[in-house]
PDB file of C-alpha atoms in Angstrom:
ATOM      1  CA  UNK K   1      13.643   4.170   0.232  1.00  0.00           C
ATOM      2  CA  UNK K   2      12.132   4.568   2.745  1.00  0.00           C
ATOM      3  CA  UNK K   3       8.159   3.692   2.058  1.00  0.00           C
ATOM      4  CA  UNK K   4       5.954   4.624   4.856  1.00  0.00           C
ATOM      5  CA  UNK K   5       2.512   4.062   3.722  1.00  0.00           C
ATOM      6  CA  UNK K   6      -0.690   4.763   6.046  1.00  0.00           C
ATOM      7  CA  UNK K   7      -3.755   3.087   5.702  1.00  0.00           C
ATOM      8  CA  UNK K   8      -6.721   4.146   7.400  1.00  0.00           C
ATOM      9  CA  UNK K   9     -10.466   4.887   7.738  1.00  0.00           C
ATOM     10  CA  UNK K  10     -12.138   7.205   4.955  1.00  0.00           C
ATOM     11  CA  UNK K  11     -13.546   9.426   8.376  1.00  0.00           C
ATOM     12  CA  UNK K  12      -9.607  10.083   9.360  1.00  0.00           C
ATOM     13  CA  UNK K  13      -9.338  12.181   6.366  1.00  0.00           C
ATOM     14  CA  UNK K  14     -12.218  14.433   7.374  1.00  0.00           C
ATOM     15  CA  UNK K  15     -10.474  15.079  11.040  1.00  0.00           C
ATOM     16  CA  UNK K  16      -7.332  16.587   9.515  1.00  0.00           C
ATOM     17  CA  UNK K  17      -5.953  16.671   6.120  1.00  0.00           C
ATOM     18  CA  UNK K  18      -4.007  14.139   4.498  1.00  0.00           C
ATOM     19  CA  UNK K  19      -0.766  16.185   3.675  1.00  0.00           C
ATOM     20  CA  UNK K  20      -0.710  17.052   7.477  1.00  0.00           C
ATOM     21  CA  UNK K  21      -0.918  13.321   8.513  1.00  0.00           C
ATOM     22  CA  UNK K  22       1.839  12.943   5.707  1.00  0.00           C
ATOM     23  CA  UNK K  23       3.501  15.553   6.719  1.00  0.00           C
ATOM     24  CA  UNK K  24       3.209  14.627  10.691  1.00  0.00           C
ATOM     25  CA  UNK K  25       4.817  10.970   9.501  1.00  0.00           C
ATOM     26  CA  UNK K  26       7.332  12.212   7.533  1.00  0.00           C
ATOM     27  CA  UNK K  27       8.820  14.786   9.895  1.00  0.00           C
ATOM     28  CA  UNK K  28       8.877  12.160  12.799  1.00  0.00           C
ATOM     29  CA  UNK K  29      10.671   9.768  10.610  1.00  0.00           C
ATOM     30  CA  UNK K  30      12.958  12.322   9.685  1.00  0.00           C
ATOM     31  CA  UNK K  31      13.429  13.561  13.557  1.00  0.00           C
ATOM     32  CA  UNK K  32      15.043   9.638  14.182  1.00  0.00           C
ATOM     33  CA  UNK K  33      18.025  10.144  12.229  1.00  0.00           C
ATOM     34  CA  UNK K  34      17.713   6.985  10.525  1.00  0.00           C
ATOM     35  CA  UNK K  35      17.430   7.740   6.917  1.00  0.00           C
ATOM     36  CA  UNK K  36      18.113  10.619   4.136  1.00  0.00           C
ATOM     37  CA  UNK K  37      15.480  13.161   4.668  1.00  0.00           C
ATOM     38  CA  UNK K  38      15.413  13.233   0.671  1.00  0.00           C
ATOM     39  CA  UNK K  39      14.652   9.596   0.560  1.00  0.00           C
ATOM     40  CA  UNK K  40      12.080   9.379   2.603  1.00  0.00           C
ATOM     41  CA  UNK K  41       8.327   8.313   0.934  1.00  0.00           C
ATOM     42  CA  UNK K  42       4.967   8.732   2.522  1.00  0.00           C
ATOM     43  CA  UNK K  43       2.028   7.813   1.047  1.00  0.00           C
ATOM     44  CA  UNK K  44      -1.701   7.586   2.741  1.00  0.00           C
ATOM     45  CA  UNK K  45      -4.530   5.375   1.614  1.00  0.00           C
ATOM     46  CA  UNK K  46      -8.103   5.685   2.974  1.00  0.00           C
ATOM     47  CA  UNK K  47     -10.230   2.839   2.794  1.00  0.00           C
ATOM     48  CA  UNK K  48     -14.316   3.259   2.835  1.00  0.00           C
ATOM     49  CA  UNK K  49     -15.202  -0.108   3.333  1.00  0.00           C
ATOM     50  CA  UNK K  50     -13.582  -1.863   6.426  1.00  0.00           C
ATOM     51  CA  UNK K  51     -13.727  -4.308   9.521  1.00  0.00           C
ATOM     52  CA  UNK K  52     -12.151  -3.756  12.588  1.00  0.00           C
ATOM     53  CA  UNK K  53     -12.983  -6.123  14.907  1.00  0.00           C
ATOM     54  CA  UNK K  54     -16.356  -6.534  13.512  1.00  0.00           C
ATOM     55  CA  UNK K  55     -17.126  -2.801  14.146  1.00  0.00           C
ATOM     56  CA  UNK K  56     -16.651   0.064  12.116  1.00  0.00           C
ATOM     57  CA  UNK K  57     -13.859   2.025  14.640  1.00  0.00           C
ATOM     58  CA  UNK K  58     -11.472   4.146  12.632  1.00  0.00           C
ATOM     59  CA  UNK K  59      -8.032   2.852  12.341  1.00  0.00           C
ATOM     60  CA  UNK K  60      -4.884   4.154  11.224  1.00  0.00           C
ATOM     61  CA  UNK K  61      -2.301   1.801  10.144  1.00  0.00           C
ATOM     62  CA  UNK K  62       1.301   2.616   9.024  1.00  0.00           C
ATOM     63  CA  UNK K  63       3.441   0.148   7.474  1.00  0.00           C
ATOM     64  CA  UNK K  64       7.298   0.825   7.437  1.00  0.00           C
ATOM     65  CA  UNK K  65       8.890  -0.656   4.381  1.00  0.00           C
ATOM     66  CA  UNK K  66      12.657   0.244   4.818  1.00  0.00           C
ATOM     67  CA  UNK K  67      16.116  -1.457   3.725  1.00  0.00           C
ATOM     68  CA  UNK K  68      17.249  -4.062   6.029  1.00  0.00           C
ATOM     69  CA  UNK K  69      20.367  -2.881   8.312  1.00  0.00           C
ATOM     70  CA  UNK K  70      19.319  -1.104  11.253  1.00  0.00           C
ATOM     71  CA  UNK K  71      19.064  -3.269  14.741  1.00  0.00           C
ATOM     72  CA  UNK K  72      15.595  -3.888  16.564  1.00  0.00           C
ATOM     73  CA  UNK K  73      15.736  -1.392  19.134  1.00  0.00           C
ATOM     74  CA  UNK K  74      15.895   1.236  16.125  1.00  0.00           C
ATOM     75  CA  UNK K  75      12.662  -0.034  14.586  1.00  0.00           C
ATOM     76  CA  UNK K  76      11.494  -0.036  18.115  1.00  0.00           C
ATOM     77  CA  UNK K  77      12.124   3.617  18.066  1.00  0.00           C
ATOM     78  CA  UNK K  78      10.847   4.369  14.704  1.00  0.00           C
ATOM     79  CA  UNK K  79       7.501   2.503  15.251  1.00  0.00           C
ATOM     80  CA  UNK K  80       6.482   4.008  19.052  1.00  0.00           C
ATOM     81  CA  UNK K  81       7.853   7.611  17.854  1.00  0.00           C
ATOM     82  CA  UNK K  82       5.469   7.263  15.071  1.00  0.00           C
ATOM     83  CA  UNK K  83       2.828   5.863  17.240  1.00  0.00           C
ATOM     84  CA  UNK K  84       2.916   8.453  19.393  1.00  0.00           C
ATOM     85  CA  UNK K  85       2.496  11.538  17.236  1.00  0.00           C
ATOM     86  CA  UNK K  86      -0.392   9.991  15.312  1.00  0.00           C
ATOM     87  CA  UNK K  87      -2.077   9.233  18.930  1.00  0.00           C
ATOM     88  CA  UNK K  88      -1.112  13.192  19.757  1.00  0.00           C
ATOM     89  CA  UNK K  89      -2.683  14.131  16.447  1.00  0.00           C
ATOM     90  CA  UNK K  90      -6.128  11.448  16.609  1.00  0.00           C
ATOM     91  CA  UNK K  91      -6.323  11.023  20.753  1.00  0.00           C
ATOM     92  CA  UNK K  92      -9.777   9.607  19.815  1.00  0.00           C
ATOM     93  CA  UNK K  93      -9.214   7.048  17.181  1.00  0.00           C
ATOM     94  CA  UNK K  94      -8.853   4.020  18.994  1.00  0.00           C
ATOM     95  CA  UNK K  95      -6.867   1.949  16.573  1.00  0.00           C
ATOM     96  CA  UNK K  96      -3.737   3.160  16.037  1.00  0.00           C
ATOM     97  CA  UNK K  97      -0.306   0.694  15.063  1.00  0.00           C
ATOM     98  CA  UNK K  98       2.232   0.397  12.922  1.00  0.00           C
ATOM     99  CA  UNK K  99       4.744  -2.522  12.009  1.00  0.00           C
ATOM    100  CA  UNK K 100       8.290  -2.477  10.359  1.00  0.00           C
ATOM    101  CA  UNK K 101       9.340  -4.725   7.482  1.00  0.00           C
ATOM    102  CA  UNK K 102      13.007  -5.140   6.270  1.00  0.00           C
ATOM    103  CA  UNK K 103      14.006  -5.100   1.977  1.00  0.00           C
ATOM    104  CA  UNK K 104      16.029  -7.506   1.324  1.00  0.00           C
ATOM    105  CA  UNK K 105      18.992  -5.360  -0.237  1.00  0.00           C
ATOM    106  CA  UNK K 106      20.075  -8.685  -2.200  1.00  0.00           C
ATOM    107  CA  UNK K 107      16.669  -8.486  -4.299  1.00  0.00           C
ATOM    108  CA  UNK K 108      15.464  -4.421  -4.129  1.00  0.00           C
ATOM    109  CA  UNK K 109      16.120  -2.935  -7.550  1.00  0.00           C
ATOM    110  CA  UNK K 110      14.846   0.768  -8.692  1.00  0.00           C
ATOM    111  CA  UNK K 111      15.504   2.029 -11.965  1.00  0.00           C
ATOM    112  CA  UNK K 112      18.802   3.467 -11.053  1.00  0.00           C
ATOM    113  CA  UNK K 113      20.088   0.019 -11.040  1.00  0.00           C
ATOM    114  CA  UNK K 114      19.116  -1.424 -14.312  1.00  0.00           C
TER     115      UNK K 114
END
């Protein structure tokens, strides 16, 4: 925990390579302060077949799946940091977002709890 998981347009992958868009993600998340640097999980998924808007723009998505606890203006934080350094990294893509959902800690179970 933390799962940051990017989805985005097959072409993204052939501007700059996926560990570096991992890697990009991951070190902003880590630069907030907000969670173990040892904990933190990024994953990427391209996707070949898409609609945006009824056009075939790239995208990049990232959703933020992380354990409920810190306050809005945090996530705030986390998202436009994140935002930001993909738009550094693509300033041509023009779909670039990301949202922020809370685990419930009541329900989240890994294997180190069972």
């Amino acid at each position: 925990m933390p799962h940051f998981v990017i989805d985005c347009s097959t072409p993204i992958l052939e501007q700059e390579l996926p560990e570096d868009i991992m890697q990009k993600v991951y070190d902003t998340v880590k630069s907030t302060g907000l969670f173990v640097p040892e904990e933190i999980k990024v994953r990427i998924r391209p996707f070949q077949h898409y609609n945006t808007g009824n056009t075939d723009d790239d995208f990049i998505h990232v959703f933020a799946n992380i354990m409920e606890g810190r306050n809005t203006i945090q996530k705030v934080n986390l998202s436009k940091q994140i935002v930001t350094a993909l738009k550094a990294m693509f300033p041509k893509v023009p779909i670039i977002s990301m949202n922020v959902r809370d685990f419930e800690k009541a329900t989240y179970c890994n294997k180190e709890m069972v």
